[in-house]
Short mmCIF file of C-alpha atoms in Angstrom, two decimals:
data_model
loop_
_atom_site.label_atom_id
_atom_site.label_comp_id
_atom_site.label_asym_id
_atom_site.label_seq_id
_atom_site.Cartn_x
_atom_site.Cartn_y
_atom_site.Cartn_z
CA MET A 267 -14.70 21.86 -20.91
CA SER A 268 -13.18 18.40 -22.34
CA THR A 269 -9.31 18.40 -21.99
CA LYS A 270 -7.98 19.35 -25.44
CA VAL A 271 -5.81 16.18 -26.67
CA ALA A 272 -3.69 15.65 -29.91
CA PHE A 273 -3.69 12.28 -31.04
CA ILE A 274 -0.32 11.76 -33.95
CA GLY A 275 -0.30 8.65 -35.32
CA LEU A 276 -3.54 6.98 -35.91
CA GLY A 277 -2.79 3.36 -37.24
CA ILE A 278 -4.28 0.13 -35.95
CA MET A 279 -3.66 0.40 -32.91
CA GLY A 280 -3.92 4.55 -32.44
CA SER A 281 -7.13 5.42 -34.58
CA PRO A 282 -9.62 3.10 -32.39
CA MET A 283 -7.48 4.82 -28.69
CA ALA A 284 -8.50 8.47 -30.62
CA VAL A 285 -12.12 7.12 -30.91
CA HIS A 286 -12.67 6.34 -27.40
CA LEU A 287 -11.17 9.62 -26.03
CA GLN A 288 -13.23 11.43 -28.19
CA ASN A 289 -15.97 9.69 -26.61
CA GLY A 290 -15.10 10.08 -23.50
CA ASP A 291 -14.24 13.19 -21.65
CA TYR A 292 -11.68 14.72 -24.36
CA ASP A 293 -11.95 17.02 -27.32
CA VAL A 294 -9.81 15.09 -29.80
CA THR A 295 -7.62 16.72 -32.73
CA GLY A 296 -5.79 13.63 -35.16
CA PHE A 297 -2.57 14.13 -37.60
CA ASN A 298 -1.69 10.94 -39.50
CA ARG A 299 0.45 11.02 -42.38
CA SER A 300 -2.03 9.18 -44.69
CA PRO A 301 -5.30 12.01 -44.03
CA GLU A 302 -7.69 8.90 -44.61
CA ALA A 303 -6.95 7.35 -41.00
CA THR A 304 -8.32 10.13 -39.45
CA GLN A 305 -11.82 9.31 -40.71
CA PRO A 306 -12.61 7.50 -37.90
CA LEU A 307 -11.87 9.83 -35.61
CA VAL A 308 -13.96 12.56 -37.27
CA GLU A 309 -17.28 10.77 -37.72
CA ALA A 310 -17.08 10.18 -33.90
CA GLY A 311 -17.22 13.99 -33.61
CA GLY A 312 -13.38 14.92 -33.58
CA THR A 313 -11.24 16.97 -35.79
CA ALA A 314 -8.37 16.35 -38.78
CA ALA A 315 -5.41 18.23 -38.70
CA ASP A 316 -3.44 18.70 -41.34
CA SER A 317 0.40 18.54 -39.13
CA THR A 318 1.61 17.48 -36.14
CA ALA A 319 1.90 21.44 -35.32
CA GLU A 320 -1.54 22.50 -35.78
CA ALA A 321 -2.82 19.60 -33.94
CA VAL A 322 -1.05 20.40 -30.98
CA LYS A 323 -1.05 23.61 -31.32
CA ASP A 324 -3.10 23.93 -28.16
CA ALA A 325 -3.33 20.86 -27.04
CA GLU A 326 -2.78 20.32 -22.77
CA VAL A 327 -1.86 16.28 -23.84
CA VAL A 328 -0.08 14.36 -26.37
CA CYS A 329 -0.83 11.22 -27.34
CA VAL A 330 1.70 9.50 -29.65
CA MET A 331 1.30 6.28 -31.42
CA VAL A 332 4.17 5.92 -34.29
CA PRO A 333 6.08 2.61 -35.41
CA ASP A 334 9.78 2.91 -34.28
CA SER A 335 12.20 4.89 -32.00
CA PRO A 336 13.54 7.45 -35.14
CA ASP A 337 9.43 8.59 -35.84
CA VAL A 338 8.70 9.43 -32.01
CA GLN A 339 12.43 11.30 -32.24
CA ASP A 340 10.68 12.96 -35.80
CA VAL A 341 7.73 13.15 -34.34
CA LEU A 342 8.84 14.66 -30.78
CA LEU A 343 11.87 16.84 -31.86
CA GLY A 344 10.99 18.19 -35.68
CA GLU A 345 10.66 21.48 -36.58
CA ASP A 346 6.40 20.83 -37.17
CA GLY A 347 7.24 18.70 -34.27
CA VAL A 348 5.70 18.53 -30.70
CA LEU A 349 7.99 20.22 -28.80
CA ALA A 350 8.38 22.97 -30.73
CA ASN A 351 5.00 23.76 -31.03
CA VAL A 352 3.21 22.80 -27.80
CA PRO A 353 2.43 24.90 -24.78
CA LYS A 354 4.47 24.95 -22.30
CA GLY A 355 3.08 22.76 -19.43
CA ALA A 356 1.40 20.18 -21.74
CA LEU A 357 1.52 16.43 -20.96
CA VAL A 358 3.32 14.36 -23.52
CA ILE A 359 2.38 10.33 -23.85
CA ASP A 360 4.24 8.15 -25.69
CA PHE A 361 2.34 4.91 -26.72
CA SER A 362 4.65 3.96 -29.00
CA SER A 363 6.99 0.62 -28.28
CA ILE A 364 10.61 2.16 -28.86
CA ARG A 365 14.50 2.13 -27.07
CA PRO A 366 14.19 2.92 -23.33
CA ASP A 367 17.16 4.76 -24.17
CA VAL A 368 15.68 7.32 -26.69
CA THR A 369 13.23 7.52 -24.15
CA LYS A 370 15.09 8.79 -21.51
CA GLU A 371 16.62 11.34 -23.76
CA LEU A 372 13.61 12.39 -24.73
CA ALA A 373 12.20 13.11 -21.51
CA GLU A 374 14.98 15.47 -20.88
CA ALA A 375 14.35 17.37 -24.37
CA ALA A 376 10.82 17.33 -23.35
CA GLY A 377 12.00 18.61 -19.65
CA GLU A 378 14.18 21.39 -21.21
CA ALA A 379 11.55 22.41 -23.44
CA GLY A 380 9.06 23.14 -21.14
CA VAL A 381 6.88 19.63 -21.87
CA ARG A 382 6.66 16.33 -19.56
CA LEU A 383 7.11 13.21 -21.08
CA LEU A 384 5.57 9.52 -19.90
CA ASP A 385 6.29 6.33 -21.79
CA ALA A 386 3.29 4.53 -21.72
CA PRO A 387 3.48 1.61 -24.74
CA VAL A 388 0.73 -0.79 -24.70
CA SER A 389 -0.36 -4.82 -24.76
CA GLY A 390 -3.40 -6.09 -26.42
CA GLY A 391 -2.33 -5.71 -29.87
CA GLU A 392 -5.59 -4.63 -32.46
CA ALA A 393 -9.03 -6.14 -30.23
CA GLY A 394 -7.17 -4.52 -27.02
CA ALA A 395 -7.70 -1.15 -28.74
CA LYS A 396 -10.76 -1.65 -30.12
CA ASN A 397 -12.90 -2.91 -26.89
CA ALA A 398 -10.82 0.22 -24.84
CA ALA A 399 -8.63 -3.39 -22.87
CA LEU A 400 -4.87 -2.68 -23.69
CA SER A 401 -2.35 -3.07 -20.79
CA ILE A 402 -0.42 -0.05 -20.14
CA MET A 403 2.85 0.48 -18.54
CA VAL A 404 4.05 3.64 -17.64
CA GLY A 405 7.07 5.17 -16.71
CA GLY A 406 7.98 8.51 -15.56
CA ASP A 407 7.32 10.97 -13.10
CA GLU A 408 4.21 9.31 -10.69
CA ALA A 409 2.40 12.98 -10.33
CA ASP A 410 2.23 12.97 -13.83
CA PHE A 411 1.03 8.98 -14.09
CA LYS A 412 -1.92 11.08 -11.14
CA GLU A 413 -2.82 13.24 -13.83
CA ALA A 414 -2.68 11.04 -16.96
CA GLN A 415 -4.32 7.86 -15.48
CA PRO A 416 -8.08 9.37 -15.98
CA LEU A 417 -6.99 9.30 -20.01
CA LEU A 418 -5.12 5.96 -19.85
CA GLU A 419 -8.31 4.36 -18.42
CA THR A 420 -10.13 5.23 -21.06
CA VAL A 421 -8.11 3.29 -23.60
CA GLY A 422 -7.43 0.20 -21.32
CA LYS A 423 -7.82 -2.04 -18.60
CA THR A 424 -4.74 -2.85 -16.80
CA VAL A 425 -2.67 0.74 -15.85
CA VAL A 426 0.30 0.98 -14.06
CA HIS A 427 3.15 2.50 -12.94
CA VAL A 428 6.22 0.89 -13.60
CA GLY A 429 8.88 3.69 -12.77
CA PRO A 430 11.15 6.09 -13.70
CA SER A 431 11.04 7.09 -17.44
CA GLY A 432 12.07 4.18 -19.42
CA ALA A 433 11.06 1.89 -17.19
CA GLY A 434 7.49 1.47 -19.12
CA GLN A 435 9.86 0.79 -22.56
CA THR A 436 12.05 -1.60 -20.24
CA VAL A 437 8.65 -3.18 -19.21
CA LYS A 438 7.22 -3.67 -22.87
CA ALA A 439 10.22 -4.93 -24.21
CA ALA A 440 9.85 -7.90 -21.49
CA ASN A 441 6.45 -7.75 -22.68
CA GLN A 442 7.09 -8.56 -26.17
CA LEU A 443 9.74 -11.05 -25.57
CA ILE A 444 7.31 -13.57 -23.74
CA VAL A 445 4.49 -12.81 -26.69
CA ALA A 446 6.50 -13.73 -28.86
CA ALA A 447 8.01 -16.71 -27.09
CA ASN A 448 4.25 -17.79 -27.02
CA ILE A 449 3.34 -17.30 -29.87
CA GLU A 450 6.19 -19.41 -31.41
CA ALA A 451 5.12 -22.46 -29.04
CA LEU A 452 1.82 -22.40 -30.19
CA ALA A 453 2.76 -23.04 -33.58
CA GLU A 454 5.06 -25.46 -32.45
CA ALA A 455 2.11 -27.42 -30.64
CA LEU A 456 0.12 -26.75 -33.78
CA VAL A 457 1.85 -28.62 -36.54
CA PHE A 458 2.47 -30.96 -34.44
CA LEU A 459 -0.90 -31.81 -33.45
CA GLU A 460 -1.78 -31.63 -36.65
CA ALA A 461 0.93 -33.96 -38.04
CA TYR A 462 -1.08 -36.77 -35.63
CA GLY A 463 -4.43 -35.83 -37.44
CA VAL A 464 -5.98 -34.25 -34.18
CA ASP A 465 -8.96 -32.50 -33.75
CA THR A 466 -6.47 -29.03 -33.38
CA ALA A 467 -9.97 -27.01 -32.27
CA ALA A 468 -11.10 -29.22 -29.04
CA ALA A 469 -7.38 -29.96 -28.43
CA MET A 470 -7.11 -26.09 -28.31
CA ASP A 471 -9.81 -25.70 -25.62
CA VAL A 472 -8.61 -28.61 -23.60
CA LEU A 473 -5.11 -27.34 -23.69
CA GLY A 474 -6.53 -23.47 -23.07
CA GLY A 475 -8.02 -24.82 -19.66
CA GLY A 476 -5.07 -25.99 -18.17
CA LEU A 477 -1.91 -24.41 -17.64
CA ALA A 478 -0.83 -24.13 -21.49
CA GLY A 479 -3.72 -22.20 -21.19
CA SER A 480 -2.60 -18.37 -22.23
CA ALA A 481 -4.10 -14.77 -23.78
CA VAL A 482 -2.13 -15.10 -26.69
CA LEU A 483 -3.65 -18.92 -26.91
CA ASN A 484 -7.41 -17.44 -26.49
CA GLN A 485 -6.12 -14.58 -28.72
CA LYS A 486 -4.59 -16.58 -31.89
CA ARG A 487 -6.09 -19.74 -32.16
CA GLU A 488 -8.03 -18.80 -34.59
CA ASN A 489 -5.34 -17.30 -36.77
CA MET A 490 -3.70 -20.08 -35.98
CA LEU A 491 -6.64 -22.76 -37.14
CA THR A 492 -7.93 -20.19 -40.06
CA ARG A 493 -4.25 -19.77 -40.91
CA SER A 494 -5.98 -15.87 -41.21
CA PHE A 495 -2.82 -13.57 -40.42
CA ASP A 496 -4.60 -10.04 -41.31
CA PRO A 497 -2.13 -7.46 -38.97
CA GLY A 498 -3.89 -7.31 -35.75
CA PHE A 499 0.16 -6.46 -34.72
CA ARG A 500 2.60 -7.23 -37.73
CA ILE A 501 5.79 -9.35 -37.65
CA ASP A 502 7.44 -6.63 -38.71
CA LEU A 503 6.87 -4.55 -35.79
CA HIS A 504 7.70 -7.71 -33.49
CA HIS A 505 10.73 -8.19 -35.32
CA LYS A 506 11.50 -4.77 -34.07
CA ASP A 507 10.36 -5.10 -30.64
CA LEU A 508 12.67 -8.53 -30.18
CA GLY A 509 15.44 -6.18 -31.89
CA ILE A 510 14.53 -3.50 -28.94
CA VAL A 511 14.98 -6.54 -25.99
CA THR A 512 18.11 -8.22 -27.63
CA SER A 513 19.90 -4.74 -27.73
CA ALA A 514 18.90 -4.07 -24.31
CA ALA A 515 19.92 -6.75 -22.35
CA ARG A 516 23.35 -7.19 -23.99
CA GLU A 517 23.95 -3.10 -22.70
CA VAL A 518 23.57 -4.35 -19.35
CA GLY A 519 25.05 -8.51 -19.91
CA VAL A 520 21.71 -10.40 -19.07
CA VAL A 521 21.58 -13.48 -21.45
CA LEU A 522 18.53 -14.40 -23.12
CA PRO A 523 18.95 -18.31 -24.69
CA MET A 524 15.28 -17.98 -26.04
CA GLY A 525 14.62 -14.45 -26.75
CA ALA A 526 17.91 -14.95 -29.10
CA VAL A 527 16.30 -17.52 -30.99
CA VAL A 528 12.60 -15.88 -30.95
CA ALA A 529 14.22 -13.17 -32.62
CA GLN A 530 15.93 -15.29 -35.22
CA LEU A 531 12.80 -16.98 -36.33
CA MET A 532 10.77 -13.86 -36.35
CA ALA A 533 13.86 -12.58 -38.55
CA SER A 534 13.07 -15.01 -41.14
CA ALA A 535 10.02 -14.49 -41.14
CA ARG A 536 10.54 -11.37 -42.59
CA ALA A 537 13.33 -12.13 -45.12
CA ASN A 538 10.29 -14.69 -46.48
CA GLY A 539 8.37 -12.15 -47.31
CA ASP A 540 5.72 -12.13 -43.88
CA GLY A 541 6.66 -9.31 -42.30
CA GLY A 542 2.96 -7.98 -43.21
CA LEU A 543 1.32 -10.57 -41.62
CA ASP A 544 0.40 -10.54 -38.12
CA HIS A 545 2.81 -12.23 -36.05
CA SER A 546 0.55 -14.89 -35.91
CA GLY A 547 2.44 -16.25 -38.86
CA LEU A 548 4.77 -17.31 -36.83
CA LEU A 549 3.15 -20.40 -37.94
CA ARG A 550 4.05 -20.19 -41.50
CA GLY A 551 7.68 -19.98 -40.03
CA VAL A 552 7.21 -23.75 -38.36
CA GLU A 553 5.40 -25.35 -41.64
CA ARG A 554 8.24 -24.18 -43.51
CA LEU A 555 10.83 -26.18 -41.46
CA SER A 556 8.67 -29.38 -41.06
CA GLY A 557 8.48 -29.40 -44.88
CA ALA A 558 4.61 -27.90 -44.84
CA THR A 559 3.54 -25.26 -47.80
CA GLY A 560 -0.35 -24.80 -45.90
CA THR A 561 -1.02 -21.19 -47.51
CA THR A 562 0.29 -18.52 -49.26
CA ASN A 563 2.46 -15.30 -48.32
CA ASP A 564 -0.88 -13.39 -47.57
CA GLY A 565 -1.47 -15.22 -45.25
CA ARG A 566 -4.43 -16.75 -47.15
CA GLY A 567 -4.91 -20.70 -47.38
CA ALA A 568 -3.20 -21.95 -50.39
#
């Protein structure tokens, strides 16, 4: 029989992940606060639930993909939540990106409820979710990780156990620091190239083939070249993640100069109305600082 999976949070990332599981060896029941988001899962043969409690009541595995720490706390700890309604012994996999300290607290609460918790934040954005090519960094008990590995490999390409509870979230925070710095550097390079009238598409080709090449360049170049910033990963969410980075660094006495600067640039993007755009929309901030006015607030060319 197929493993019964509940999937809570069917947004840009969660929806294609749930569909991949349903198309694999899993029987998926999904819940999302906006009911229309369950439609792709239903079309793939899955089931839509009317609440978290209904979704998890018979689940062997519960997957969670929601925006922030308070959302995960609500999903897991609420009266209608996972821990109060899931069968004992179930495995909860939190794909959300949240604070490592909150993850550790939730793991303790899960253990007290007779439930196991893995923190398994992902990287790869909407494209990675759609192509089942996500990088998944997993924290928690190694035996639980091995049990979850087939499921994780159904939605991800690079799946690595990185340590105890909270370690996955710590690695994800580092990931978000690197990604943000790369996006900002790419944006600055593009504005610089355009100021000199260079063929920017050709420039991206040659830069991508050298040491400057990166997954960020490959995935975000077209967004920037065409000024199309439909969200694959929103600036609002990356702003949240950089808050996690800077807060966690301060707690352990680590200084992150570039991290602090990029966090401020991300905050500036939100303050200028760009929070709903893809994080490649950091380009707009560089243009503003350079006196350019090439795009509108919705990410379309002016």
